[in-house]
XYZ file of N, CA and C in Angstrom:
753
model
N -24.181 3.201 -1.242
C -23.003 3.596 -0.455
C -21.746 2.928 -1.009
N -20.675 3.683 -1.128
C -19.405 3.138 -1.586
C -18.858 2.137 -0.576
N -18.187 1.096 -1.061
C -17.560 0.145 -0.140
C -16.284 0.745 0.447
N -15.604 1.600 -0.317
C -14.354 2.202 0.135
C -14.348 3.688 -0.182
N -14.009 4.482 0.815
C -13.849 5.919 0.618
C -12.520 6.349 1.248
N -11.698 6.973 0.439
C -10.392 7.453 0.880
C -10.394 8.966 0.732
N -9.995 9.669 1.772
C -10.037 11.127 1.736
C -8.696 11.715 2.167
N -8.063 12.443 1.256
C -6.891 13.281 1.542
C -5.748 12.516 2.229
N -5.433 11.317 1.716
C -4.324 10.567 2.302
C -2.993 11.202 1.924
N -2.193 11.463 2.936
C -0.853 12.000 2.734
C 0.141 11.144 3.517
N 1.287 10.891 2.898
C 2.316 10.102 3.559
C 3.689 10.578 3.108
N 4.562 10.819 4.097
C 5.930 11.246 3.811
C 6.921 10.283 4.442
N 8.068 10.150 3.797
C 9.201 9.411 4.354
C 10.420 10.335 4.285
N 11.062 10.549 5.429
C 12.279 11.373 5.476
C 12.068 12.725 4.786
N 10.960 13.363 5.126
C 10.630 14.692 4.613
C 10.321 14.724 3.110
N 10.192 13.540 2.493
C 9.777 13.471 1.089
C 8.331 13.004 1.043
N 7.450 13.847 0.497
C 6.030 13.507 0.456
C 5.775 12.536 -0.700
N 5.293 11.339 -0.362
C 5.046 10.291 -1.362
C 3.600 10.324 -1.841
N 2.654 10.469 -0.908
C 1.244 10.622 -1.254
C 0.829 12.045 -0.912
N 0.213 12.735 -1.869
C -0.036 14.160 -1.721
C -1.534 14.474 -1.767
N -2.282 13.824 -0.875
C -3.701 14.121 -0.796
C -4.545 13.256 -1.711
N -4.424 11.936 -1.553
C -5.150 10.987 -2.406
C -6.586 10.832 -1.904
N -7.550 11.002 -2.808
C -8.970 10.815 -2.482
C -9.649 10.072 -3.624
N -10.354 9.000 -3.308
C -11.214 8.347 -4.293
C -12.133 7.376 -3.560
N -13.146 6.902 -4.264
C -14.059 5.904 -3.710
C -14.274 4.815 -4.738
N -14.779 3.665 -4.288
C -15.107 2.588 -5.215
C -16.310 1.825 -4.700
N -16.999 1.182 -5.633
C -18.222 0.458 -5.314
C -17.929 -1.023 -5.107
N -18.818 -1.679 -4.380
C -18.662 -3.113 -4.160
C -18.718 -3.854 -5.489
N -17.809 -4.827 -5.653
C -17.755 -5.615 -6.869
C -16.901 -5.014 -7.960
N -16.396 -3.804 -7.746
C -15.538 -3.160 -8.740
C -14.115 -3.696 -8.666
N -13.449 -3.693 -9.817
C -12.004 -3.905 -9.872
C -11.388 -2.602 -10.354
N -10.467 -2.072 -9.565
C -9.800 -0.808 -9.895
C -8.313 -1.092 -10.062
N -7.760 -0.719 -11.213
C -6.322 -0.863 -11.421
C -5.640 0.464 -11.123
N -4.480 0.367 -10.489
C -3.673 1.550 -10.201
C -2.391 1.427 -11.004
N -2.163 2.388 -11.875
C -1.012 2.337 -12.764
C -0.191 3.605 -12.590
N 1.036 3.535 -13.094
C 1.927 4.684 -12.987
C 3.366 4.207 -12.910
N 4.285 5.117 -13.064
C 5.699 4.755 -13.081
C 6.192 4.400 -11.685
N 7.363 3.794 -11.623
C 7.981 3.474 -10.337
C 8.198 4.751 -9.539
N 7.896 4.687 -8.246
C 8.078 5.852 -7.391
C 6.906 6.804 -7.363
N 5.802 6.429 -8.032
C 4.643 7.330 -8.079
C 3.766 7.239 -6.838
N 4.020 6.218 -5.986
C 3.264 6.100 -4.744
C 2.284 4.940 -4.717
N 2.311 4.060 -5.715
C 1.322 2.978 -5.821
C 1.399 2.018 -4.633
N 2.590 1.513 -4.360
C 2.745 0.555 -3.257
C 2.493 1.224 -1.915
N 2.955 2.455 -1.753
C 2.705 3.183 -0.502
C 1.213 3.341 -0.265
N 0.457 3.620 -1.322
C -0.994 3.738 -1.185
C -1.599 2.422 -0.694
N -1.207 1.306 -1.297
C -1.740 0.009 -0.856
C -1.362 -0.267 0.595
N -0.134 0.023 0.968
C 0.312 -0.245 2.332
C -0.431 0.630 3.342
N -0.770 1.852 2.954
C -1.568 2.709 3.836
C -2.997 2.174 3.953
N -3.564 1.697 2.862
C -4.912 1.131 2.921
C -4.958 -0.081 3.846
N -3.919 -0.915 3.774
C -3.857 -2.124 4.599
C -3.350 -1.850 6.012
N -3.066 -0.589 6.306
C -2.563 -0.162 7.620
C -1.236 -0.831 7.969
N -0.461 -1.156 6.920
C 0.915 -1.594 7.122
C 1.821 -0.375 7.275
N 1.378 0.745 6.720
C 1.968 2.067 6.967
C 0.837 2.969 7.448
N 1.146 3.876 8.330
C 0.146 4.803 8.824
C 0.273 6.131 8.084
N -0.783 6.529 7.397
C -0.772 7.818 6.700
C -0.607 8.956 7.711
N 0.008 10.039 7.261
C 0.207 11.208 8.122
C -1.058 12.049 8.234
N -1.866 12.036 7.184
C -3.142 12.759 7.173
C -4.159 11.911 6.426
N -5.441 12.198 6.677
C -6.498 11.585 5.893
C -7.289 10.524 6.628
N -8.322 10.035 5.940
C -9.213 9.019 6.504
C -9.466 7.917 5.488
N -9.795 6.723 6.020
C -10.184 5.568 5.205
C -11.457 4.999 5.809
N -12.489 4.828 4.998
C -13.752 4.244 5.472
C -14.110 3.040 4.616
N -14.608 1.983 5.268
C -15.076 0.772 4.583
C -16.520 0.535 4.989
N -17.391 0.432 4.002
C -18.832 0.247 4.234
C -19.394 1.301 5.195
N -18.926 2.518 5.050
C -19.436 3.617 5.864
C -18.825 3.733 7.240
N -17.950 2.773 7.603
C -17.286 2.811 8.916
C -15.876 3.355 8.754
N -15.546 4.383 9.509
C -14.201 4.946 9.445
C -13.241 4.000 10.158
N -12.316 3.408 9.388
C -11.369 2.471 9.995
C -10.014 3.116 10.254
N -9.800 4.292 9.663
C -8.545 5.000 9.913
C -8.786 6.500 9.855
N -8.252 7.175 10.851
C -8.247 8.636 10.865
C -6.910 9.061 11.465
N -6.101 9.739 10.676
C -4.763 10.106 11.141
C -4.805 10.928 12.421
N -5.907 11.642 12.643
C -6.021 12.470 13.845
C -6.211 11.633 15.105
N -6.579 10.334 14.924
C -6.845 9.478 16.081
C -5.674 8.557 16.407
N -4.585 8.697 15.684
C -3.425 7.851 15.950
C -2.805 8.190 17.307
N -2.116 7.212 17.976
C -1.893 5.845 17.494
C -3.025 4.902 17.914
N -3.236 3.848 17.101
C -4.177 2.789 17.462
C -3.435 1.717 18.242
N -4.157 1.036 19.131
C -3.499 -0.071 19.829
C -3.399 -1.267 18.882
N -2.461 -2.189 19.142
C -2.214 -3.306 18.214
C -3.448 -4.160 17.937
N -4.265 -4.424 18.951
C -5.461 -5.247 18.739
C -6.444 -4.566 17.797
N -6.616 -3.264 17.947
C -7.503 -2.526 17.049
C -6.975 -2.542 15.623
N -5.657 -2.412 15.473
C -5.071 -2.438 14.134
C -5.301 -3.772 13.454
N -5.095 -4.867 14.198
C -5.293 -6.201 13.603
C -6.715 -6.363 13.110
N -7.671 -5.899 13.881
C -9.070 -6.022 13.483
C -9.378 -5.168 12.256
N -8.840 -3.962 12.215
C -9.094 -3.067 11.085
C -8.476 -3.615 9.804
N -7.323 -4.266 9.920
C -6.649 -4.810 8.729
C -7.452 -5.911 8.058
N -8.351 -6.544 8.796
C -9.116 -7.660 8.234
C -10.058 -7.216 7.122
N -10.296 -5.910 7.003
C -11.133 -5.441 5.891
C -10.435 -5.639 4.545
N -9.103 -5.758 4.581
C -8.319 -5.850 3.352
C -7.522 -7.151 3.325
N -7.440 -7.743 2.135
C -6.508 -8.840 1.902
C -5.392 -8.321 1.017
N -4.165 -8.742 1.287
C -3.016 -8.207 0.548
C -2.243 -9.350 -0.103
N -2.000 -9.225 -1.401
C -1.165 -10.167 -2.141
C 0.073 -9.400 -2.586
N 1.237 -9.846 -2.106
C 2.480 -9.117 -2.311
C 3.200 -9.578 -3.580
N 4.194 -8.798 -3.991
C 5.000 -9.163 -5.160
C 5.749 -10.467 -4.942
N 6.303 -10.638 -3.751
C 7.232 -11.743 -3.505
C 6.599 -12.896 -2.729
N 5.291 -13.039 -2.807
C 4.539 -14.169 -2.261
C 4.453 -14.170 -0.731
N 5.637 -14.039 -0.044
C 5.673 -13.962 1.424
C 5.015 -15.154 2.106
N 5.171 -16.338 1.537
C 4.669 -17.541 2.191
C 5.635 -17.972 3.292
N 5.109 -18.676 4.299
C 5.963 -19.222 5.356
C 6.598 -20.515 4.845
N 7.933 -20.566 4.750
C 8.578 -21.731 4.127
C 8.400 -23.028 4.902
N 8.134 -22.923 6.218
C 8.036 -24.128 7.051
C 6.645 -24.750 7.036
N 5.700 -24.123 6.321
C 4.327 -24.627 6.285
C 3.941 -25.045 4.873
N 3.068 -26.052 4.785
C 2.563 -26.485 3.494
C 1.638 -25.413 2.905
N 1.242 -25.629 1.654
C 0.319 -24.695 1.006
C -0.960 -24.552 1.828
N -1.535 -25.676 2.243
C -2.775 -25.626 3.011
C -2.557 -24.953 4.363
N -1.442 -25.247 5.013
C -1.160 -24.620 6.306
C -0.979 -23.111 6.157
N -0.345 -22.666 5.067
C -0.207 -21.242 4.827
C -1.568 -20.564 4.697
N -2.506 -21.242 4.037
C -3.829 -20.668 3.809
C -4.664 -20.642 5.089
N -4.510 -21.647 5.941
C -5.388 -21.776 7.110
C -4.789 -21.214 8.399
N -3.513 -20.858 8.383
C -2.847 -20.429 9.624
C -3.526 -19.217 10.254
N -3.703 -18.144 9.487
C -4.269 -16.913 10.060
C -5.706 -17.108 10.549
N -6.602 -17.752 9.762
C -7.963 -17.960 10.277
C -7.991 -18.769 11.574
N -7.097 -19.759 11.686
C -7.059 -20.560 12.919
C -6.588 -19.721 14.107
N -5.601 -18.853 13.873
C -5.118 -17.995 14.956
C -6.195 -17.010 15.384
N -6.887 -16.422 14.424
C -7.936 -15.450 14.736
C -9.070 -16.098 15.514
N -9.375 -17.359 15.172
C -10.473 -18.076 15.833
C -10.023 -18.857 17.060
N -8.751 -18.657 17.462
C -8.220 -19.327 18.664
C -8.420 -20.842 18.623
N -8.212 -21.408 17.422
C -8.303 -22.864 17.284
C -9.706 -23.404 17.122
N -10.712 -22.550 17.225
C -12.099 -22.999 17.080
C -12.447 -23.138 15.603
N -13.432 -24.005 15.324
C -13.949 -24.169 13.966
C -12.865 -24.621 12.993
N -11.905 -25.404 13.505
C -10.749 -25.803 12.693
C -11.154 -26.616 11.468
N -12.160 -27.472 11.615
C -12.564 -28.316 10.488
C -13.115 -27.476 9.336
N -13.964 -26.511 9.656
C -14.510 -25.635 8.608
C -13.416 -24.795 7.960
N -12.457 -24.345 8.766
C -11.344 -23.555 8.224
C -10.518 -24.408 7.265
N -10.260 -25.669 7.649
C -9.526 -26.583 6.768
C -10.277 -26.793 5.463
N -11.569 -27.041 5.567
C -12.371 -27.296 4.367
C -12.398 -26.069 3.455
N -12.520 -24.889 4.067
C -12.509 -23.664 3.271
C -11.162 -23.479 2.577
N -10.077 -23.788 3.293
C -8.746 -23.694 2.700
C -8.586 -24.623 1.514
N -9.103 -25.833 1.643
C -9.032 -26.791 0.531
C -9.841 -26.311 -0.664
N -11.024 -25.747 -0.389
C -11.861 -25.222 -1.481
C -11.158 -24.080 -2.201
N -10.500 -23.206 -1.446
C -9.808 -22.075 -2.058
C -8.634 -22.552 -2.915
N -7.871 -23.525 -2.417
C -6.748 -24.033 -3.200
C -7.245 -24.768 -4.442
N -8.376 -25.448 -4.314
C -8.975 -26.084 -5.487
C -9.385 -25.020 -6.511
N -9.953 -23.915 -6.020
C -10.335 -22.804 -6.895
C -9.120 -22.228 -7.614
N -7.965 -22.278 -6.969
C -6.730 -21.777 -7.566
C -6.069 -22.796 -8.492
N -6.699 -23.982 -8.626
C -6.116 -25.029 -9.453
C -4.975 -25.756 -8.782
N -4.989 -25.808 -7.444
C -3.880 -26.385 -6.679
C -4.330 -27.534 -5.777
N -5.390 -28.225 -6.168
C -5.899 -29.304 -5.315
C -4.870 -30.414 -5.123
N -3.931 -30.556 -6.060
C -2.913 -31.601 -5.950
C -1.627 -31.095 -5.305
N -1.636 -29.856 -4.819
C -0.426 -29.270 -4.238
C -0.612 -28.850 -2.789
N -1.698 -29.256 -2.155
C -1.999 -28.767 -0.814
C -0.937 -29.136 0.212
N -0.304 -30.300 0.039
C 0.689 -30.755 0.993
C 2.107 -30.352 0.649
N 2.264 -29.590 -0.431
C 3.597 -29.153 -0.841
C 4.041 -27.918 -0.064
N 5.364 -27.847 0.158
C 5.948 -26.668 0.792
C 6.311 -25.645 -0.294
N 6.448 -24.375 0.075
C 6.717 -23.352 -0.935
C 7.872 -23.675 -1.873
N 8.967 -24.257 -1.338
C 10.116 -24.533 -2.207
C 9.822 -25.610 -3.237
N 8.720 -26.337 -3.059
C 8.325 -27.373 -4.009
C 7.337 -26.849 -5.058
N 7.053 -25.552 -5.012
C 6.078 -24.945 -5.915
C 6.755 -23.938 -6.836
N 6.210 -23.792 -8.043
C 6.698 -22.747 -8.943
C 6.273 -21.377 -8.414
N 6.845 -20.324 -8.990
C 6.472 -18.982 -8.564
C 4.991 -18.714 -8.772
N 4.448 -19.164 -9.900
C 3.023 -18.967 -10.158
C 2.152 -19.703 -9.163
N 2.573 -20.916 -8.797
C 1.818 -21.680 -7.800
C 1.903 -21.020 -6.434
N 3.083 -20.505 -6.077
C 3.222 -19.820 -4.791
C 2.322 -18.581 -4.744
N 2.255 -17.845 -5.849
C 1.422 -16.651 -5.849
C -0.052 -17.027 -5.745
N -0.454 -18.144 -6.337
C -1.845 -18.580 -6.219
C -2.162 -19.033 -4.796
N -1.184 -19.636 -4.119
C -1.367 -19.946 -2.694
C -1.541 -18.647 -1.905
N -0.743 -17.632 -2.250
C -0.840 -16.346 -1.555
C -2.214 -15.706 -1.773
N -2.776 -15.856 -2.965
C -4.119 -15.327 -3.224
C -5.143 -16.080 -2.384
N -5.030 -17.405 -2.333
C -5.946 -18.202 -1.503
C -5.827 -17.795 -0.041
N -4.599 -17.549 0.426
C -4.392 -17.130 1.815
C -5.095 -15.809 2.096
N -5.006 -14.860 1.159
C -5.676 -13.568 1.355
C -7.192 -13.739 1.372
N -7.711 -14.612 0.519
C -9.159 -14.831 0.448
C -9.692 -15.568 1.683
N -8.827 -16.336 2.340
C -9.273 -17.154 3.476
C -9.816 -16.307 4.615
N -9.383 -15.058 4.690
C -9.844 -14.173 5.761
C -11.104 -13.396 5.370
N -11.632 -13.722 4.165
C -12.892 -13.111 3.695
C -12.844 -11.579 3.768
N -11.858 -10.975 3.113
C -11.733 -9.511 3.174
C -12.839 -8.817 2.371
N -13.119 -7.584 2.733
C -14.038 -6.774 1.930
C -13.400 -6.401 0.598
N -12.098 -6.146 0.634
C -11.377 -5.669 -0.550
C -10.059 -6.430 -0.649
N -9.778 -6.975 -1.839
C -8.543 -7.712 -2.079
C -7.584 -6.816 -2.848
N -6.368 -6.668 -2.319
C -5.373 -5.781 -2.920
C -4.214 -6.605 -3.492
N -3.791 -6.239 -4.688
C -2.653 -6.886 -5.341
C -1.582 -5.845 -5.609
N -0.358 -6.132 -5.162
C 0.762 -5.230 -5.418
C 1.686 -5.876 -6.448
N 1.510 -5.496 -7.715
C 2.311 -6.053 -8.811
C 2.407 -7.573 -8.675
N 1.288 -8.293 -8.747
C 1.287 -9.727 -8.436
C 2.069 -10.587 -9.408
N 2.448 -10.045 -10.584
C 3.176 -10.862 -11.562
C 4.597 -10.378 -11.800
N 5.043 -9.381 -11.038
C 6.346 -8.773 -11.343
C 7.509 -9.732 -11.135
N 7.336 -10.751 -10.289
C 8.425 -11.692 -10.015
C 8.331 -12.955 -10.861
N 7.417 -12.967 -11.843
C 7.140 -14.185 -12.599
C 7.547 -14.040 -14.060
N 7.922 -15.187 -14.678
C 8.177 -15.157 -16.114
C 6.835 -15.175 -16.857
N 6.834 -14.913 -18.173
C 5.566 -14.745 -18.903
C 4.597 -15.913 -18.783
N 5.098 -17.146 -18.807
C 4.189 -18.292 -18.730
C 3.491 -18.349 -17.378
N 4.242 -18.127 -16.308
C 3.656 -18.164 -14.977
C 2.776 -16.945 -14.725
N 3.102 -15.831 -15.363
C 2.256 -14.639 -15.266
C 0.839 -14.952 -15.725
N 0.716 -15.694 -16.817
C -0.591 -16.057 -17.340
C -1.430 -16.828 -16.342
N -0.792 -17.721 -15.557
C -1.512 -18.500 -14.545
C -2.184 -17.579 -13.531
N -1.420 -16.624 -13.055
C -1.916 -15.736 -12.004
C -2.972 -14.786 -12.552
N -2.744 -14.256 -13.746
C -3.722 -13.339 -14.331
C -5.052 -14.034 -14.590
N -5.014 -15.321 -14.951
C -6.271 -16.065 -15.157
C -7.060 -16.160 -13.855
N -6.354 -16.358 -12.749
C -7.027 -16.423 -11.454
C -7.678 -15.080 -11.124
N -6.955 -13.989 -11.349
C -7.499 -12.664 -11.037
C -8.681 -12.349 -11.955
N -8.587 -12.745 -13.221
C -9.730 -12.575 -14.133
C -10.954 -13.308 -13.586
N -10.731 -14.527 -13.076
C -11.834 -15.299 -12.507
C -12.468 -14.603 -11.324
N -11.645 -14.022 -10.465
C -12.176 -13.287 -9.311
C -12.963 -12.059 -9.769
N -12.467 -11.390 -10.805
C -13.195 -10.223 -11.334
C -14.554 -10.640 -11.879
N -14.611 -11.813 -12.536
C -15.885 -12.286 -13.084
C -16.872 -12.639 -11.979
N -16.336 -12.926 -10.775
C -17.198 -13.204 -9.613
C -17.508 -11.924 -8.836
N -17.077 -10.790 -9.360
C -17.323 -9.463 -8.764
C -16.687 -9.321 -7.384
N -15.483 -9.886 -7.246
C -14.688 -9.633 -6.057
C -14.201 -8.191 -6.115
N -14.350 -7.446 -5.030
C -13.878 -6.064 -4.984
C -12.352 -6.076 -4.882
N -11.682 -5.464 -5.863
C -10.222 -5.573 -5.939
C -9.571 -4.253 -6.311
N -8.395 -4.027 -5.744
C -7.505 -2.948 -6.162
C -6.226 -3.615 -6.648
N -5.860 -3.353 -7.898
C -4.755 -4.073 -8.522
C -3.702 -3.081 -8.995
N -2.568 -3.060 -8.328
C -1.418 -2.318 -8.825
C -0.712 -3.217 -9.834
N -0.595 -2.771 -11.075
C -0.037 -3.646 -12.101
C 0.657 -2.840 -13.184
N 1.627 -3.493 -13.835
C 2.267 -2.924 -15.026
C 1.776 -3.628 -16.281
N 0.828 -4.550 -16.118
C 0.250 -5.271 -17.259
C -0.914 -4.443 -17.811
N -0.617 -3.585 -18.785
C -1.616 -2.620 -19.240
C -2.797 -3.280 -19.944
N -2.542 -4.288 -20.755
C -3.651 -4.957 -21.449
C -4.578 -5.610 -20.442
N -3.989 -6.207 -19.420
C -4.782 -6.834 -18.361
C -5.600 -5.787 -17.615
N -4.965 -4.686 -17.243
C -5.668 -3.617 -16.524
C -6.809 -3.063 -17.361
N -6.573 -2.900 -18.647
C -7.599 -2.363 -19.546
C -8.805 -3.296 -19.655
N -8.535 -4.601 -19.743
C -9.607 -5.564 -20.029
C -10.334 -6.048 -18.785
N -9.664 -6.054 -17.627
C -10.243 -6.651 -16.425
C -10.805 -5.601 -15.470
N -10.125 -4.473 -15.345
C -10.557 -3.469 -14.371
C -11.748 -2.663 -14.890
N -12.607 -2.286 -13.966
C -13.711 -1.381 -14.305
C -13.201 0.049 -14.425
N -12.321 0.416 -13.493
C -11.753 1.759 -13.507
C -10.241 1.687 -13.363
N -9.577 2.709 -13.833
C -8.132 2.824 -13.678
C -7.804 4.162 -13.048
N -6.793 4.141 -12.202
C -6.273 5.355 -11.575
C -4.810 5.481 -11.978
N -4.458 6.632 -12.557
C -3.058 6.875 -12.894
C -2.461 7.776 -11.822
N -1.472 7.228 -11.107
C -0.766 7.995 -10.079
C 0.506 8.573 -10.672
N 0.768 9.823 -10.378
C 1.982 10.473 -10.857
C 2.520 11.370 -9.755
N 3.686 11.013 -9.245
C 4.343 11.794 -8.192
C 3.401 12.071 -7.024
N 2.657 11.011 -6.631
C 1.856 11.095 -5.422
C 0.499 11.726 -5.560
N 0.078 12.041 -6.789
C -1.260 12.592 -6.994
C -1.989 11.771 -8.055
N -3.325 11.794 -8.008
C -4.116 11.129 -9.036
C -4.207 12.065 -10.235
N -3.535 11.682 -11.319
C -3.547 12.516 -12.512
C -4.819 12.281 -13.331
N -5.294 11.026 -13.316
C -6.525 10.724 -14.050
C -7.189 9.496 -13.439
N -8.519 9.513 -13.388
C -9.309 8.388 -12.904
C -10.540 8.281 -13.780
N -10.839 7.061 -14.225
C -12.009 6.868 -15.073
C -12.104 5.444 -15.551
N -13.042 5.154 -16.465
C -13.149 3.798 -17.019
C -11.791 3.332 -17.541
N -11.422 2.097 -17.204
C -10.070 1.613 -17.520
C -9.763 1.696 -19.008
N -10.717 1.335 -19.834
C -10.462 1.356 -21.282
C -10.159 2.765 -21.768
N -10.841 3.764 -21.196
C -10.599 5.151 -21.619
C -9.248 5.655 -21.137
N -8.943 5.408 -19.870
C -7.685 5.912 -19.303
C -6.491 5.306 -20.026
N -6.592 4.014 -20.390
C -5.438 3.314 -20.960
C -5.361 3.449 -22.480
N -6.496 3.539 -23.153
C -6.453 3.634 -24.618
C -6.591 5.060 -25.129
N -7.186 5.941 -24.340
C -7.382 7.320 -24.790
C -7.222 8.296 -23.629
N -6.028 8.323 -23.024
C -5.834 9.185 -21.846
C -5.921 10.672 -22.200
N -6.318 11.455 -21.202
C -6.464 12.895 -21.419
C -5.139 13.636 -21.258
N -4.226 13.065 -20.489
C -3.003 13.783 -20.147
C -1.803 13.282 -20.953
N -0.975 14.210 -21.383
C 0.228 13.858 -22.135
C 1.166 13.000 -21.292
N 1.222 13.241 -19.990
C 2.093 12.432 -19.111
C 1.717 10.961 -19.182
N 0.436 10.650 -19.247
C 0.005 9.247 -19.322
C 0.362 8.664 -20.685
N 0.196 9.450 -21.726
C 0.567 8.973 -23.060
C 2.060 8.660 -23.126
N 2.882 9.488 -22.491
C 4.323 9.234 -22.447
C 4.620 7.933 -21.703
N 3.930 7.733 -20.590
C 4.140 6.520 -19.798
C 3.775 5.278 -20.601
N 2.617 5.296 -21.255
C 2.183 4.140 -22.034
C 3.111 3.899 -23.219
N 3.594 4.974 -23.820
C 4.518 4.845 -24.941
C 5.835 4.207 -24.503
N 6.273 4.557 -23.297
C 7.532 3.970 -22.786
C 7.388 2.477 -22.560
N 6.197 2.034 -22.162
C 5.966 0.593 -21.986
C 5.947 -0.112 -23.332
N 5.332 0.511 -24.321
C 5.243 -0.113 -25.655
C 6.611 -0.282 -26.286
N 7.543 0.605 -25.928
C 8.867 0.571 -26.560
C 9.802 -0.451 -25.924
N 9.362 -1.024 -24.787
C 10.234 -1.981 -24.088
C 10.126 -3.369 -24.719
């Protein structure tokens, strides 16, 4: 059984259709990269999966359980919060709480969900995750005391702290310079080697080719091509994808 099944997702803003019937599935332990030009619908797709935006049509199922059906909207807030826990989201701009330390950022949501119970285990898990991110010496630092790469690694630890079924990355290195980009990509490579189920929206084509099992090319709200990442990125079937890759090479 697929861990994730998406069927006919459609989403419009101001009468402009951004997603035009997106359907795909993925297996547990897979890493899927989503590539395409700006405005193709990549971020909107991630936000719909995480239920930060509600699709106008379509369904989303995780482990065979339907967690979203546009025909059943609206969901009450408590149901939405529970459904969102299937996904962890790592944003472009880190979105850390500036008033909390790295460790507090990682443990805040689990403590709130557990109503203060099991606090010691949550703390220990947070420390283990930050250690895994190479930040064992930065747990007491506030976001402004961390580099962009360190902040993004805290954000990854925060997403993992909720033990999501699927971890989503929305251009996780777009706000970083090349040296800091390498830090974050190494962490994601490590998660891929541990068979963490991931969806990665990225403009780093070499990374997508080497780390992802499959790649999806989105173009104007539709899936133009889906297949093994190495094939889609090195030998695409569509001229539109070749043009896109050529434009990146020329930059």
